[in-house]
XYZ file of C-alpha atoms in Angstrom:
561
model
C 166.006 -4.867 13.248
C 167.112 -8.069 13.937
C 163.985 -9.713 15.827
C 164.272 -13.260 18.184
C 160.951 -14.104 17.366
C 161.028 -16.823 14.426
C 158.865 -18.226 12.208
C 159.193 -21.696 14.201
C 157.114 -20.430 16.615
C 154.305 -19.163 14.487
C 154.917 -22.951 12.895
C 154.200 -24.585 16.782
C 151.213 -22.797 17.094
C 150.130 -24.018 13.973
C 150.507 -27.379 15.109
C 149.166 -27.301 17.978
C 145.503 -26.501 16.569
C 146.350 -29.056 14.354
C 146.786 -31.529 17.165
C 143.687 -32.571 18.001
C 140.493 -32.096 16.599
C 137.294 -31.285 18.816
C 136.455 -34.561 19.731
C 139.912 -35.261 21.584
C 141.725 -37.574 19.217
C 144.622 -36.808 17.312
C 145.408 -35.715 13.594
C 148.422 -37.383 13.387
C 150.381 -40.281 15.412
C 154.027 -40.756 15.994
C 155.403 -44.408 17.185
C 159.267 -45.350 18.350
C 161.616 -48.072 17.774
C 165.195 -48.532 19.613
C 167.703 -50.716 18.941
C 170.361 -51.813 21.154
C 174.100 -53.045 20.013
C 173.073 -56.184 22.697
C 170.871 -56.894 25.401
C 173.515 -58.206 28.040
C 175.811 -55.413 29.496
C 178.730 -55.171 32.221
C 178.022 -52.602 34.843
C 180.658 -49.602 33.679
C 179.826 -50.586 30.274
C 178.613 -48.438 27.098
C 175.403 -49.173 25.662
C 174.652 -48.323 22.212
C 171.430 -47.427 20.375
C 169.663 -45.933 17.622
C 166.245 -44.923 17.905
C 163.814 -44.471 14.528
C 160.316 -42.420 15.071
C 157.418 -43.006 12.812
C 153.955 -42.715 12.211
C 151.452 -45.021 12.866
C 151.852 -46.922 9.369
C 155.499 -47.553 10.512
C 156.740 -45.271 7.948
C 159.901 -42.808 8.618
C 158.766 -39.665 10.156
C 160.330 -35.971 10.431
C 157.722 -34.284 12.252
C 159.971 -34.610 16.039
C 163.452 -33.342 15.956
C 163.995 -34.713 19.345
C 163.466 -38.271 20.861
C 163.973 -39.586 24.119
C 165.351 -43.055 25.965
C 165.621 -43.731 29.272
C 167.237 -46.817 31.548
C 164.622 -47.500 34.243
C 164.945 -49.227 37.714
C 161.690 -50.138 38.452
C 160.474 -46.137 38.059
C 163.339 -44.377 38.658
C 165.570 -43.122 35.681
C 169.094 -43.939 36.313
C 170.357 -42.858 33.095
C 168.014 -40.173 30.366
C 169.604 -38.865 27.060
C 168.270 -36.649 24.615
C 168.887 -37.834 20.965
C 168.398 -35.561 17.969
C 166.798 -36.595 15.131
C 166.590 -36.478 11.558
C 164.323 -37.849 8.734
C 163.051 -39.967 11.417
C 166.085 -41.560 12.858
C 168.822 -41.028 16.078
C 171.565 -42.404 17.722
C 173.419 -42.220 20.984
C 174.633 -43.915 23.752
C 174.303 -44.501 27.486
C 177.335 -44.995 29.973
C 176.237 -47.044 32.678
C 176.824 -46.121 35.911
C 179.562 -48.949 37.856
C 176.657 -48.611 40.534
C 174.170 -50.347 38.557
C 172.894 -53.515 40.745
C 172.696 -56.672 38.971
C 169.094 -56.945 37.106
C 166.715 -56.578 34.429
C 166.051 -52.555 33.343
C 163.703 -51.454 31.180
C 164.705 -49.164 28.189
C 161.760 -46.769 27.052
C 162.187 -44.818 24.118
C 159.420 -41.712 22.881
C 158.947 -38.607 21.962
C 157.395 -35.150 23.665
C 154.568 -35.722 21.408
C 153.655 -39.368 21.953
C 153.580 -38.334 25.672
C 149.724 -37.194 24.720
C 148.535 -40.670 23.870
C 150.245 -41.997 27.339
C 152.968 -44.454 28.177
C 150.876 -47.210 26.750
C 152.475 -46.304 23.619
C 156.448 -45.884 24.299
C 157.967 -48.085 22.815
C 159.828 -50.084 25.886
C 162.061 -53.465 26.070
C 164.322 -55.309 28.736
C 168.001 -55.419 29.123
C 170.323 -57.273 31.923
C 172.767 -55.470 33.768
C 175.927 -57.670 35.520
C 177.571 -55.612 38.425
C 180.453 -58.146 38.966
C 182.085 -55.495 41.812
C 179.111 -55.984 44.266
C 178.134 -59.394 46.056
C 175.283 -60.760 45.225
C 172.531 -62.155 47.774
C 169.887 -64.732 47.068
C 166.704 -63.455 47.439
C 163.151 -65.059 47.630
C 162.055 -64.942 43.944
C 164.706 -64.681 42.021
C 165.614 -66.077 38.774
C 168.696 -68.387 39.253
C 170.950 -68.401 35.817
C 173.503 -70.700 35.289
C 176.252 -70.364 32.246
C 174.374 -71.796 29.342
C 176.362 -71.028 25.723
C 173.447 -69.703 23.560
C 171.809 -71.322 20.147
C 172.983 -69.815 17.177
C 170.657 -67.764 15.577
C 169.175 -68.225 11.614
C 169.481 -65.468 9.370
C 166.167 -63.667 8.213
C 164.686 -65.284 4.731
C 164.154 -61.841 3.451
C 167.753 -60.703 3.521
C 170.833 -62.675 3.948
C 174.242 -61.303 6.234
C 177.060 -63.249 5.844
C 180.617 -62.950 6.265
C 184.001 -64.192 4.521
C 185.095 -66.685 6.824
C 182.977 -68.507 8.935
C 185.902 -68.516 12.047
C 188.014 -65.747 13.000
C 191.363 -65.458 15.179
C 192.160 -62.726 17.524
C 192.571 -59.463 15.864
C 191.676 -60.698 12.230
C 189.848 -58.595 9.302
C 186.580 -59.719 8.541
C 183.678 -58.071 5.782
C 180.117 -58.998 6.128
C 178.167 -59.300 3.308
C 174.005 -57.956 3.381
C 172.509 -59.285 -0.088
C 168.885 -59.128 -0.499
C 168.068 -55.310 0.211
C 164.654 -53.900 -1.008
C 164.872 -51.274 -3.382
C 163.487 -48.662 -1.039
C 166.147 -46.393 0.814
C 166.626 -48.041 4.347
C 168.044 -46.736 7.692
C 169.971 -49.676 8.630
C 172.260 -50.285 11.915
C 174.865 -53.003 11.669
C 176.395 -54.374 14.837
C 178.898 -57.116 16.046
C 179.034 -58.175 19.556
C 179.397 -61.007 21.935
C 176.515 -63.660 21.912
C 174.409 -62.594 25.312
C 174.554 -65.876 27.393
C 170.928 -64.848 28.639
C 168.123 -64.734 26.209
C 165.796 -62.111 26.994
C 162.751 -61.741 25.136
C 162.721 -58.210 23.696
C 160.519 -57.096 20.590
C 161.512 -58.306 17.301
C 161.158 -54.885 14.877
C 158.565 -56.911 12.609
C 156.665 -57.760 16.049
C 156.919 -53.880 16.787
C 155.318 -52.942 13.837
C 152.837 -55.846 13.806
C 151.850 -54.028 17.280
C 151.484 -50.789 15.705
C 147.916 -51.990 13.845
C 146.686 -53.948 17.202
C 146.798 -51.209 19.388
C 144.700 -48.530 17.412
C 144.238 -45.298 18.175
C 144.372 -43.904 21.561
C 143.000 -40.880 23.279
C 144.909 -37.771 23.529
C 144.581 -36.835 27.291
C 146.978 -33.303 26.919
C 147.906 -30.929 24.406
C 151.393 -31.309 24.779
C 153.147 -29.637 21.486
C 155.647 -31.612 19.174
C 159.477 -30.764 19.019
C 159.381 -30.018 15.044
C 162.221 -27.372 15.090
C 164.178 -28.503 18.490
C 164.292 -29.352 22.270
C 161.496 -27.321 24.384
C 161.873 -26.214 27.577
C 159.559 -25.411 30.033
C 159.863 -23.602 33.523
C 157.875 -22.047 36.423
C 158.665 -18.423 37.692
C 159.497 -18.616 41.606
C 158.861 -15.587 43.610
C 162.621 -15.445 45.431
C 160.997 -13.869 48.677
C 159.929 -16.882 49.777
C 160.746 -19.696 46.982
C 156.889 -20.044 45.946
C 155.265 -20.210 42.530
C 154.438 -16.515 41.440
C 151.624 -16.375 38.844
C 152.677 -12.663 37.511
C 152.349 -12.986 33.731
C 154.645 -11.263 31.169
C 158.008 -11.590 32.967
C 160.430 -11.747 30.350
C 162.796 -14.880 30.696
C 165.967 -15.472 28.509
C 167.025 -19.149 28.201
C 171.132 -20.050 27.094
C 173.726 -22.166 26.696
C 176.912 -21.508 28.366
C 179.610 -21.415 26.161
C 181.423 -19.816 23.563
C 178.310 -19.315 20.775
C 175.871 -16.866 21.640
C 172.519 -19.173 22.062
C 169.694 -17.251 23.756
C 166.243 -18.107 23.403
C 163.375 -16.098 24.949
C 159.952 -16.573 26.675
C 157.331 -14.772 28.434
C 155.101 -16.245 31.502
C 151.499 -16.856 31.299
C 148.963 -16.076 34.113
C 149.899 -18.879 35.657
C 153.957 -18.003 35.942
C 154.489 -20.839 33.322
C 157.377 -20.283 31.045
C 158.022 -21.674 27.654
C 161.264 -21.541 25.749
C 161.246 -22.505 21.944
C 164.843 -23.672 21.081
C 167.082 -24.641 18.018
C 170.203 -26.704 17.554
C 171.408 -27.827 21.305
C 173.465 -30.748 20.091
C 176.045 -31.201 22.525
C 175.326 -28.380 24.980
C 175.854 -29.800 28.876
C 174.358 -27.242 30.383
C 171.921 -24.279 30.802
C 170.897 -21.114 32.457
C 168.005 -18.855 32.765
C 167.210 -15.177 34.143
C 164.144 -13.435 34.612
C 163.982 -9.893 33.003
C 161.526 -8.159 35.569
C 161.409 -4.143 35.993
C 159.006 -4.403 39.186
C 161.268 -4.153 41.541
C 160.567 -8.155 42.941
C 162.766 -10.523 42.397
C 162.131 -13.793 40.238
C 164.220 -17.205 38.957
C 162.986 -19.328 36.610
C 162.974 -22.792 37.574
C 162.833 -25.853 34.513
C 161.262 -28.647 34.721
C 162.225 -31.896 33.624
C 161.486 -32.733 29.997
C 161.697 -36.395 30.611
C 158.164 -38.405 30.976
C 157.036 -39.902 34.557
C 156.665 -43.257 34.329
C 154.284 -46.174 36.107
C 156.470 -48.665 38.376
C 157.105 -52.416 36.530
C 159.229 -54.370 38.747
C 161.017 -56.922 37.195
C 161.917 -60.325 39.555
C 166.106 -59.983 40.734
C 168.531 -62.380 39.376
C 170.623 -64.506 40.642
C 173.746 -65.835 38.463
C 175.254 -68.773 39.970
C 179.405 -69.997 40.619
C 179.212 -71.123 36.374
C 179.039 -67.458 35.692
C 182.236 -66.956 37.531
C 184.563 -67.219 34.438
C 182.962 -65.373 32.010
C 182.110 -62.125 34.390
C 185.666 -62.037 35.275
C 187.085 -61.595 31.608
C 184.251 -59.113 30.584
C 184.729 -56.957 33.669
C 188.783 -57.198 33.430
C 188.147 -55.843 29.902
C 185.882 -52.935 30.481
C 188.447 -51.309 33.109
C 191.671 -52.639 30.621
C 190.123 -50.621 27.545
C 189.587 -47.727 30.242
C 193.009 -47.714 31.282
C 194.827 -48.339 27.583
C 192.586 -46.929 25.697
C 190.240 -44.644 27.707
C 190.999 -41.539 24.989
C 189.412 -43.342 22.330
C 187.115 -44.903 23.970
C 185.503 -41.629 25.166
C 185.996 -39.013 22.321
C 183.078 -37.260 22.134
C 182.732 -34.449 19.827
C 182.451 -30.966 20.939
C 179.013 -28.621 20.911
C 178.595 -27.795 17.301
C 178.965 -24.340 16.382
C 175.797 -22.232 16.142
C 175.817 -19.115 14.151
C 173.914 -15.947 15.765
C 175.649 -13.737 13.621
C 179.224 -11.758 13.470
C 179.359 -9.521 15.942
C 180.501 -5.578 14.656
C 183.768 -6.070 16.610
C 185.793 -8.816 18.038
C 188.248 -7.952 20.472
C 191.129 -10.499 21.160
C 192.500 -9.830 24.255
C 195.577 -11.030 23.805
C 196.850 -8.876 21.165
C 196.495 -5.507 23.437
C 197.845 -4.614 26.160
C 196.228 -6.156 29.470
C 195.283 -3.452 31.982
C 193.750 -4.699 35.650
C 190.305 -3.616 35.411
C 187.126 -3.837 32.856
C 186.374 -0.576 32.626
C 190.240 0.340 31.647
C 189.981 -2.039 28.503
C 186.672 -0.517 27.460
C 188.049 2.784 27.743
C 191.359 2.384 26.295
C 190.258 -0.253 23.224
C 186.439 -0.546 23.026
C 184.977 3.137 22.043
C 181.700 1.533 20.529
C 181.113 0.531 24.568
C 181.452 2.030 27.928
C 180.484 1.455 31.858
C 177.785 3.984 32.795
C 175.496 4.285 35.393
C 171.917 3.163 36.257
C 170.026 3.503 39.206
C 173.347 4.302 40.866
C 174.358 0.793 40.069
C 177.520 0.785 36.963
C 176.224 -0.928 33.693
C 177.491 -1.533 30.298
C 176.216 -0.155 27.290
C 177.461 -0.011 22.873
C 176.992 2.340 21.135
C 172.962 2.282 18.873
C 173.024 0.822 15.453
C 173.314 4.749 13.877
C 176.551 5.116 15.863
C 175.303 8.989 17.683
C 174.744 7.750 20.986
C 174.684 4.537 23.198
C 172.423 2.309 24.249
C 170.151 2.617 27.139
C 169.583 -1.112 27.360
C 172.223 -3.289 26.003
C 172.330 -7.168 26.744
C 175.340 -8.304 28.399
C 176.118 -12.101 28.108
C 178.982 -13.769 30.001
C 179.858 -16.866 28.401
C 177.010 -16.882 26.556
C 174.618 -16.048 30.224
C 172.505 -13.033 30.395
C 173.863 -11.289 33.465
C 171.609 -9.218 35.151
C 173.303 -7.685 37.800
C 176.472 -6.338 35.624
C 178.686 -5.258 38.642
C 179.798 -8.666 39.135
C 181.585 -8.087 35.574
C 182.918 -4.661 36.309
C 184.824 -6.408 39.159
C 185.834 -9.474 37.452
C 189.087 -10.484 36.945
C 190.293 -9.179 33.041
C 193.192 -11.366 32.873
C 190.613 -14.096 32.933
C 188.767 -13.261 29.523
C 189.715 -14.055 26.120
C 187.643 -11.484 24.286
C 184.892 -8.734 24.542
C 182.602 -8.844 21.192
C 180.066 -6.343 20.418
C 177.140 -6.424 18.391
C 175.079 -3.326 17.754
C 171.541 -3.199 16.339
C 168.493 -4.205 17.824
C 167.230 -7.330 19.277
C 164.083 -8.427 20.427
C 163.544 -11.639 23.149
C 160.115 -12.186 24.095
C 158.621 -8.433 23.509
C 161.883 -6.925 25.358
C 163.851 -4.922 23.214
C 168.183 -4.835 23.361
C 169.899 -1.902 21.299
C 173.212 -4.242 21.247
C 174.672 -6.902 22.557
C 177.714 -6.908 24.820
C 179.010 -10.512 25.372
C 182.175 -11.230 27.525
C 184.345 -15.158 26.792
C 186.674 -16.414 28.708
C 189.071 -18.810 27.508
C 187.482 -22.087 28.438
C 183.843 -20.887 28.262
C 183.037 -22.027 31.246
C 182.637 -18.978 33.462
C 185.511 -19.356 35.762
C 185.372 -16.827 38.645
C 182.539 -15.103 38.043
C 179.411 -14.472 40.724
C 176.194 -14.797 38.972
C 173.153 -12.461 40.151
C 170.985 -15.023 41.772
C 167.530 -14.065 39.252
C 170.096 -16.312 37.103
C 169.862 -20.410 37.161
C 172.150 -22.820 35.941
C 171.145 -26.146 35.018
C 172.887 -29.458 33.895
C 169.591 -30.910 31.719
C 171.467 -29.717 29.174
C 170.434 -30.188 25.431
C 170.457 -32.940 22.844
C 173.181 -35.654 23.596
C 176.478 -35.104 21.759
C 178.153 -37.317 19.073
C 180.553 -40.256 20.967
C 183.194 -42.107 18.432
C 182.778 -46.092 18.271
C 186.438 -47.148 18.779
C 187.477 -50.190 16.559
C 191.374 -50.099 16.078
C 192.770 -50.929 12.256
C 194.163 -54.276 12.217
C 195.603 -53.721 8.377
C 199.233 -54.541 9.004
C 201.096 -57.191 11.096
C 202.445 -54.855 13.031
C 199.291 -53.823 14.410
C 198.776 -57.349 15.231
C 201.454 -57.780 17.536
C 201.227 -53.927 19.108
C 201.179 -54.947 23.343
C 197.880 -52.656 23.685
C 195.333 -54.960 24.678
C 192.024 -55.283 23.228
C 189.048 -56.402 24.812
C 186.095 -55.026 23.219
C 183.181 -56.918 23.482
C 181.357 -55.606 21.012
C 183.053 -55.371 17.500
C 180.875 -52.697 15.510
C 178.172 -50.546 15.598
C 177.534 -48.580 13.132
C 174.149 -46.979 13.328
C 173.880 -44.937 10.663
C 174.470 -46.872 7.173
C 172.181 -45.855 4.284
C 171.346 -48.558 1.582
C 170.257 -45.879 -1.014
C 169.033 -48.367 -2.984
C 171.231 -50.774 -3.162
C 170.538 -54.329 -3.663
C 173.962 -55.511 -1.759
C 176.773 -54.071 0.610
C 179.660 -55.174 2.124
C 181.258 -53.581 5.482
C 184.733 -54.438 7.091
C 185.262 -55.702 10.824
C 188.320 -56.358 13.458
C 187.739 -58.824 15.485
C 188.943 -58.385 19.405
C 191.378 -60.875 21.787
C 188.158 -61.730 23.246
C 187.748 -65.508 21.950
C 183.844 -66.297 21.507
C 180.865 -66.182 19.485
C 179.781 -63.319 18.228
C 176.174 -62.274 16.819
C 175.912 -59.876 13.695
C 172.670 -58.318 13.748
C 171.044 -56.194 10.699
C 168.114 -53.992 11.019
C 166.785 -51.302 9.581
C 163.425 -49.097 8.361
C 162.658 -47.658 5.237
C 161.249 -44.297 4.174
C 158.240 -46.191 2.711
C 158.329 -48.056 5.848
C 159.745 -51.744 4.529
C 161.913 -53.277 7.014
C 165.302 -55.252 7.137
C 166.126 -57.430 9.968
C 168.367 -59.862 9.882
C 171.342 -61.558 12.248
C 174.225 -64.175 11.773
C 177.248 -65.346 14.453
C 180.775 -66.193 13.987
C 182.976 -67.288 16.150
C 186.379 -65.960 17.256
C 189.309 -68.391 18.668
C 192.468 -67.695 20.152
């Protein structure tokens, strides 16, 4: 019997006594730390980050496998990713929207967990946001900037970052040099980008973790349980008759990701209608869907909530950039929508969902490779034997044959594109030519106390359901899971040739590399391209260690014509 219950729930339960002990405070702490690639940013632009959880010593911690960041205007989220993590550390990226008004946001950065001990403890800091497409009006209290070229900044004693040449021309090779590194193994981001021309004052990680001891330990208000094996999501059952909470417990919901990989994840509802779903590896996964598996004749949905943390309002004063800025917002907006245009396929590869192994099915159908006939029930009969369309309730249903092979199933799931489909005519009338294969799995499977004998799970070519009429007990949702992998584009400037291709290049920032591991070395070196953006350029070092030490560190070049 192949059972949907794991051990990682047994494992959350756990936790959660271990939580909080009877006076209210917790067992265990968990603190964040983001980094940024730069603090200045170009409405349209990508922002970079990497984001490192640990406990209250400042030491790298495993115990969440998910972390979150948000961009906030005021209150409101205007952008929210979900970042996986592991051995304590994540990285990602935001797009900014080319609506973004010109201003200060705040980036906040946490966990589900830390979200008992309040927003007090997110780890937050301020970034600037240029819209150069949108006029700008003065307003009463705002901060006027005029076009100041920054200071250069001094390396950190501790370690040094250096590079071969201290002056660069357009598209040259460049290696920087970090000498000094602790012995300890150390997380470190590396990144090269333009010098911001405004200085905003942002947490310095040493100042972070000096923070960590000031602010003690806080109160847990909720017993809100940690993310140790993956994203959690959490839902209300809605009566359908009239779109109202229903509070009827042990409805059976199934939780999935659309798609080619069979991902389903079960829950049953408390007294209070309250759903939980316990998930695993969601990297990548845009977006999801849930059913409710009733048998008393009412009809549910299953609506999720957000997983994201509300947040207090902090208003931050507008800004005003005056006619000096003119120049300088000009070339950097020119050369987001330039690297769009030449080089918008590198710019945005972004890898696809990772696979996710349920298991093989018994029999994988390809059907390509037989001959196509203009109705389901003709391809079952003809191809499938181990499955046939039968009827229930005077309603047509599919069903596989039982694990022993002498009979078929009186309850088989039936996934479509990876979504439990409750109401199964709306397959018997699809469209064949539309599918790329029928697998079957037999044996049994449990979700949430409600047992399948087999598994029945149409795909169509581009797993995206095309065509088909879900019942409405099912609800899609673009939450999605964790965020998935983006490629930093740097071209290869090896060869001459290269130098003098006509594709223009106007990145503004050089490198990012977030995810460089020292492993104990005392030195590294790590090659750069610079851009035909002339300038001066900050590279900025940080890192954590296992044992908690920490690396910061930042030097600038410059970059002529």
């Amino acid at each position: 019997m192949k059972t949907m219950i794991s051990t990682k729930q047994i494992l959350l339960l756990v936790l959660l006594l271990l939580i909080g002990t009877g006076n209210g405070y917790a067992s265990y702490q968990e603190r964040a730390y983001l980094q940024t690639d730069k603090q200045f940013y170009i409405a349209g632009e990508l922002l970079w980050l990497k984001l490192y959880t640990t406990n209250i010593e400042g030491e790298l911690s495993s115990f969440s496998k998910v972390g979150y960041v948000e961009l906030l205007n005021d209150s409101i989220p205007e952008v929210q990713v979900r970042l996986d993590l592991t051995d304590g550390t994540g990285s990602g990226w935001m797009e900014l929207p080319v609506t973004l008004p010109t201003g200060y946001y705040r980036l906040v950065a946490y966990t589900r967990y830390m979200q008992n001990e309040g927003e007090d403890i997110f780890f937050e800091k301020k970034i600037s946001v240029v819209n150069p497409y949108q006029p700008q009006e003065t307003r009463a209290g705002a901060e006027k900037h005029s076009f100041k070229q920054p200071n250069r900044i001094k390396s950190n004693p501790i370690i040094t970052v250096s590079t071969d040449k201290a002056s660069y021309q357009a598209r040259d090779k460049g290696v920087i040099r970090i000498q000094g590194l602790p012995a300890d193994s150390i997380s470190l981001s590396v990144s090269v980008a333009g010098t911001d021309p405004i200085q905003i004052t942002a947490p310095s990680i040493r100042e972070w973790k000096e923070s960590l001891f000031s602010k003690g330990t806080a109160s847990f208000t909720a017993k809100i349980i940690p993310e140790h094996e993956g994203p959690i999501y959490e839902g209300q059952l809605i009566d359908r008759s009239n779109n109202q909470p229903a509070t009827e417990y042990g409805i059976v919901g199934l939780l999935s990701f659309p798609g080619e990989n069979i991902q389903v994840f079960n829950g049953k509802t408390d007294k209070n209608g309250h759903i939980t779903f316990y998930t695993g590896l969601t990297h990548g996964k845009k977006e999801i869907a849930t059913v409710a598996l009733n048998t008393s004749g009412k009809s549910y949905r299953i609506d999720l909530q957000s997983p994201f943390a509300r947040h207090r309002p902090k208003t931050f004063p507008p800004v005003y950039l005056d006619s000096t800025w003119h120049q300088y917002l000009l070339q950097r907006s020119m050369g987001v929508q330039v690297m769009q245009v030449y080089t918008g396929d590198s710019i945005n590869r972004i890898e696809s969902a990772s696979p996710y192994m349920f298991s093989k099915p018994y029999k994988s159908y390809i059907l390509d490779e037989y001959t196509r006939f203009p109705f389901i029930e003709e391809i079952l009969t003809e191809f499938i034997p181990i499955a046939r369309v039968s009827k229930k309730n005077g309603k047509r249903t599919f069903s596989v044959l039982t694990e022993k092979m002498d009979k078929f199933s009186t309850q088989t799931l039936v996934l479509f594109d990876n979504i439990p489909v409750k109401d199964q005519e709306q397959i018997y009338s699809y469209n064949p030519l539309l599918l790329k294969k029928i697998d079957v799995y037999l044996g049994h499977y449990i979700f949430g106390g409600q047992r399948f004998d087999g598994i029945l799970s149409f795909s169509t070519y581009k797993g995206d359901y095309q065509g088909i009429k879900l019942d409405p007990a099912t609800q899609l949702f673009d939450k999605g899971g964790t965020q998935a992998t983006r490629y930093f584009y740097t071209p290869v400037y090896e060869e001459e040739k290269d130098k003098t291709s006509g594709k223009p290049d106007f990145r503004h920032t050089l490198l990012w590399i977030p995810t460089l591991q020292s492993d104990g070395q005392k030195e590294m070196t790590i090659p750069f391209y610079t851009s035909d953006l002339p300038g001066e350029y900050t590279i900025t070092v940080e890192g954590i260690g296992r044992s908690g030490t920490l690396v910061n560190a930042a030097y600038t070049i410059n970059v002529t014509n």
